[in-house]
Amino acid sequence: MTMHFEQDFGTPASTATSQVTLTVDGIAVTVPEGTSLMHAAALAGISVPKLCATDTLESFGSCRLCLVEIEGRAGTPASCTTPAQDGMVVRTQTERLKTLRRGVMELYISDHPLDCLTCAANGDCELQDMAGAVGLREVRYGNGASHLYDAKDTSNPYFDYDPAKCIVCYRCVRACDEVQGTLALTGAGRGFDTRIAASAGELFFDSECVSCGACVAACPTATLIEKTVVETGQPEHAVTTTCAYCGVGCSLSAEMRGEQVVRMVPVKDGKANRGHACVKGRFAWGYANHPDRIVKPMIRAKTADPWQEVSWDEAIAHAASEFKRIQAKYGRKSVGAIASSRCTNEETWLVQKLVRTAFANNNIDNCARVCHSPTGYGLKQTLGTSAGTQDFDSVTATDVAMVIGANPTDAHPVFGSRLKKRLRQGAKLIVIDPRRIDLVKSPHIKAAHHLALRPGTNVAVLTALAHVIVTEGLADDEFIRARCEAEPYAEWAAFVSAPERSPEATEQQTGVPAADLRAAARLYAKGPNAAIYYGLGVTEHSQGSTAVMAIANLAMATGNVGREGVGVNPLRGQNNVQGSCDMGCFPHELPGYRPVSDAATRAMFEKDWGATLDPEPGLRIPNMIDEAVAGNFKGLYLQGEDILQSDPNTHHMAAGLAAMECVVVQDLFLNESANYAHVFLPGSTFLEKDGTFTNAERRIQRVRKAMPPRAGLADWEVTVKLSGALGAPMPYAHPSEIMDEIARLTPTFAGVSFEKLDALGSIQWPCNDKAPEGTPVMHVDQFVRGKGHFVVTEYVPTEEKVGPRFPLLLTTGRILSQYNVGAQTRRTQNMLWHEEDMLEIHPHDAEQRGVQDGDWVKLASRTGATSLRAKITSRVAPGVVYTTFHHPDTQTNVVTTELSDWATNCPEYKVTAVEVSRSNGPTEWQEHYAELTAESRRVAEVSAAE
Ligand code: SF4
Ligand code: SF4
Ligand code: SF4
Ligand code: FES
């Protein structure tokens, strides 16, 4: 059986507006000018044999299988590269064509192993299909000598390359160039000797390849094939779902054999990813079946006790009675919850509802506290809504992209590829980042400007950009007059124009040469379509919210809001962090970003939920921990969030968790926070449940159950049980009913339902009567708040200062193959690319400290010290060091401080004054920590073995 889940028209559709009419095998068909004959034939319902063409890549015209005849023309042109013209009469199935095609196929097959029946691609091979389609029955030539005995390359952990099966169609090379933008593959050699080579003939694993899998998906044969297909066999059915890693929100087809995933294939119509994925979404799903999964609920009286496996009912009853006991003893506000941005909208909705109805307080927060809470605050103040303004497709209309404090090729890889494609088409790039990220210079891409600012000076740089725009007359006065509040603009313009905010005056402070900054400002202002993409390098600062507002100011001042190709685009971190914010997992806001203090909103929820809601804002995550250390906060329901590893100032976090009387951790694995837990409730992966995620574009997409929950219950069912046990029953039979409640109570979701999502594929909120199919671009005719509001953004240097004791600045970030705290990716083969966190240090700083590449070094700040190995590189500027925080052994956050954004408490991860010195290995704390986790891990092994 050949399983084609999606139809391939062979060549990309034309987007031209003028139409031409032709006949193909006697059928009249009208298509946009520029459409290939192959595509026109497909639209007429005629399938032309093909091998090198696929509708995700530009036509190439190499295989000569798609030949057609055109009346009045000599020869047999390739239909994939010949554009349709008005009045053309095309024939695709004449005897001459059939003979020619059989001849072409015969040549291919003569150089191909005849092992179809035992080949892993049997039933999913286009060569096999085409041999059948052209009626090839016998091969007159002997086996070719070119590829058959070439060795397989099995170095990549996820896919094999078997040159014996290669038909040299170049689909893989083109996929790597056009879709992924890595340009890792080439055709080496000539004629029959041609073979596909990764980088300069290296093994795939050692090459430039970033393992996105685009080449594997494009390969029409078994040459490039997933190891899981070889091991498991061809899939039998597919379930369309959404990637559970980053905020890009790639739509994926989980191709299954029974309840086993065979492979993940990005969905061509997926509006966020347009048929692409990265090494995480496409390949790193094996954690779902990892033996470390805890699949039985557990309880213990004290954290020093061994875990005891119990039934779900016992665990839930125990947790509920503990929370009730604590509230009776210490008061209503002594407990709270942290919702998970890895979980679905429906699940995060339930957690905040549990807090507000069962706990009767507002002590609910989510991981946006440590990532994009300043985005929520800053964009609401200026534009009127706490979300990005565009869809990802908008990048195709961008002339100038300004990337600030983001590293899309590592952290948002599929968007990174889409951006790179636009840059290769000629759009200009400005990078504002202390590190020389890959985008600054990669194949066929070079940033017009890289402003390598000193960490912590974002606001000064953004204000200096505004200074240039206003003082050089580059502001869009007409847009400002029509769309923005006049007085705040005048005040802001006067503020930024002051000489002390000029690039020249701030150069010393920011480290950015004034001439570069001026040139970058001019480039952005003149666009014509200029878009800002930003990440945690903007938000995770003591002035994170100020920087977000400075970005919005720039966009408004230049009229770069409200149409395709422009806008303010936060690249959200976790898959559903937008969603958990939308769902009201904040201590001060009910769903839809409405203040808990608003009596009318509260009354609406109270009527629907049959409960009285607390009008006082609750505790944010850092406040919960402070209060715990102070002895006032005693119980926490922690769903799918490993705060001990992910949040700053680990020693303080550990003290807070240790001071609580009941910590309930709900997760896939015994994570680091579980060292301090009293109840462990097994979590479910995205493959095990139904629901929705909302990505960075505000796009709501379905998550669909592909297999039953390994622990028997999906996360939403666990919260329902817990709420019931706490005396606040939640009567839902299916997550669709939770979405109906969300739509009923949240104006921006008013028109959303599972039914509509199934029909449309995805919906970008706001979705209501005015926009029944959602809103790709926001603020089109007016801002959500009415008029755009400029905010004065005074630069206040962080309190975190370098000095003689701590002379270097540490900044942290992510790497492509790992994800956040690594709970999932560390349990996959992605470990092969990043086994440990390393400290990047400039050669000059390393030399001064006698540090060699690969040496153990001690990284110390005023809050703590840890050890890791050094990587000497000029990617970081002198005076700056950088590391990731994917591995718990590293304990990176022992070093980060308690400083945070003034408006939202988002931690200042990006600026810590540190010193680096040579060391002999792990610190005392790391050794103590390893002992602490050893017992938990032993329990995990026992539980898994059972
Ligand atoms: S996996 Fe991706 S990066 Fe690697 S060769 Fe294939 S297309 Fe290129
Ligand atoms: S590896 Fe596959 S896609 Fe690449 S040239 Fe060979 S057959 Fe074509
Ligand atoms: S880009 Fe993000 S959403 Fe897409 S596959 Fe990769 S991790 Fe998943
Ligand atoms: S499909 Fe047209 S030449 Fe290969």
CSV table of C-alpha atoms and ligand atoms in Angstrom, one decimal, residues 159 176 180 182 184-185 204 209-215, ligand 1:
chain,number,residue,atom,x,y,z
A,159,PHE,CA,18.2,9.1,9.4
A,176,CYS,CA,18.5,22.0,2.1
A,180,GLN,CA,16.1,25.0,5.4
A,182,THR,CA,21.7,25.6,5.5
A,184,ALA,CA,24.9,21.6,3.5
A,185,LEU,CA,24.5,19.3,0.5
A,204,PHE,CA,26.3,13.8,7.8
A,209,CYS,CA,23.8,19.6,8.5
A,210,VAL,CA,21.5,20.7,11.3
A,211,SER,CA,19.3,17.6,11.0
A,212,CYS,CA,16.1,19.4,10.1
A,213,GLY,CA,15.1,16.4,7.9
A,214,ALA,CA,13.9,18.5,5.0
A,215,CYS,CA,16.1,16.4,2.7
B,1,SF4,S1,18.8,17.4,7.4
B,1,SF4,FE1,18.4,19.5,6.9
B,1,SF4,S2,20.3,20.6,7.2
B,1,SF4,FE2,20.8,18.4,7.1
B,1,SF4,S3,21.3,18.1,5.0
B,1,SF4,FE3,19.1,17.6,5.2
B,1,SF4,S4,18.1,19.5,4.7
B,1,SF4,FE4,20.2,20.0,5.0
